[in-house]
Coordinates of C-alpha atoms in Angstrom, one line a residue:
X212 CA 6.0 2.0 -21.9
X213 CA 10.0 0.8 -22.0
X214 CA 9.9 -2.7 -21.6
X215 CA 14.3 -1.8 -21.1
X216 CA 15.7 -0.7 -18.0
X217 CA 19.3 -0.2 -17.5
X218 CA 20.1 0.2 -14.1
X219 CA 23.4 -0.5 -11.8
X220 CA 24.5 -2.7 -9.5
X221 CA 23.8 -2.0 -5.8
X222 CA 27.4 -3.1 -3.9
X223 CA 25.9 -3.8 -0.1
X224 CA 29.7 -3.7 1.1
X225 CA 29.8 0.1 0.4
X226 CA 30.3 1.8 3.3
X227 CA 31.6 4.7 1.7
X228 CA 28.9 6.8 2.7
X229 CA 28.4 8.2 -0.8
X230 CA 24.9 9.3 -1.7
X231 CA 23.8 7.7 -5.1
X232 CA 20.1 7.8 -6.5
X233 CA 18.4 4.7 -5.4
X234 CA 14.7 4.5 -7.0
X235 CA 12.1 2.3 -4.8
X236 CA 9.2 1.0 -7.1
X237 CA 5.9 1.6 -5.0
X238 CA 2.4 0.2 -5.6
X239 CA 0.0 2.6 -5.2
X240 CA 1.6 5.8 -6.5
X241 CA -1.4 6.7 -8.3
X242 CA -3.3 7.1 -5.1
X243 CA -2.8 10.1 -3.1
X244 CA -3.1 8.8 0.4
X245 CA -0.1 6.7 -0.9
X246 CA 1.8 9.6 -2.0
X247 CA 0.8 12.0 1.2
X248 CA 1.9 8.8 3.3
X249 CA 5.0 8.2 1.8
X250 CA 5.7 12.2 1.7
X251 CA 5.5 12.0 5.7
X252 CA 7.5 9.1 6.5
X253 CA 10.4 10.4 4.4
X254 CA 10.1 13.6 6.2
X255 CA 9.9 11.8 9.5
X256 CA 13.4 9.9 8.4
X257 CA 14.9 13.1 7.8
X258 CA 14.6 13.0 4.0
X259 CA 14.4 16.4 3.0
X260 CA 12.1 15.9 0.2
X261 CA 12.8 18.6 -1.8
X262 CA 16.5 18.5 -2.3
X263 CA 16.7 14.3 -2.0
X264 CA 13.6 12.6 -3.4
X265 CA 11.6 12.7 -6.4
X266 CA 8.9 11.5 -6.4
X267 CA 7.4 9.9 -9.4
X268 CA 4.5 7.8 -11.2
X269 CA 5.5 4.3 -10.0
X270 CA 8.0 5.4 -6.9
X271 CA 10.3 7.6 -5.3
X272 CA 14.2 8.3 -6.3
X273 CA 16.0 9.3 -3.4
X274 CA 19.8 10.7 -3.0
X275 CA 20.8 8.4 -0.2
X276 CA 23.5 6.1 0.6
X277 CA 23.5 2.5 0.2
X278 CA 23.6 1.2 3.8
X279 CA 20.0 3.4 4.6
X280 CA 18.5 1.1 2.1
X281 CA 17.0 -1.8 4.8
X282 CA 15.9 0.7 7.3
X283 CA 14.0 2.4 5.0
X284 CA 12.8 -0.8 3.6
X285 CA 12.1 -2.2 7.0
X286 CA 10.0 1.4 8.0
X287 CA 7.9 1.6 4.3
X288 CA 7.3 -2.2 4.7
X289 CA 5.9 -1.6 8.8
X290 CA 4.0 1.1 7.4
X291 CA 2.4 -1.4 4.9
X292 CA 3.9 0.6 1.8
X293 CA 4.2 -2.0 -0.8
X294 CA 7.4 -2.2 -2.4
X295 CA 8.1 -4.0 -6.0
X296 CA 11.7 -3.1 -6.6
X297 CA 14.8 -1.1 -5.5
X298 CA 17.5 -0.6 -7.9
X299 CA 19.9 2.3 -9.0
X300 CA 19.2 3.5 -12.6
X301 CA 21.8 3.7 -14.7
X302 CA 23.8 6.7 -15.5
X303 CA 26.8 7.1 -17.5
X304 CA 29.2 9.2 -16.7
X305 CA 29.6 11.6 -20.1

């Protein structure tokens, strides 16, 4: 397991409405009623799952932009989806 993770720095003043990949660090993954959960309510956002999220062993990476970050907090957290971490992984620019 990497014990380094280089990630960016989420700028909550960006209003840009620019989609970046923003990765939300969910306990449970490994569970499938966590997974099939999840899968609905980013359908019922309007997440189109297959073109925006990824979903992977410890979370979901979605292509969204930075101000839908507390609803979608506020909607996983209602639906008593426990969340551990929300960052932007790093990505240089080659």
């Amino acid at each position: 397991m990497n014990k380094i993770l280089l990630i960016n720095r989420l700028n909550p003043q960006d209003y840009s409405g620019d989609k970046v990949k923003v990765f939300f660090l969910i306990g449970g993954m490994n569970l499938p009623s966590v997974e099939n959960r999840l899968i609905d309510l980013l359908n019922k956002l309007g997440i189109d799952t297959a073109k925006n999220a990824i979903l992977k062993y410890n979370g979901v990476e979605l292509d969204i932009n930075v101000q839908q970050i507390p609803s979608i907090v506020n909607i996983l957290s209602s639906e008593k989806i426990a969340i551990y971490g929300i960052y932007q992984p790093y990505n240089p620019d080659l």
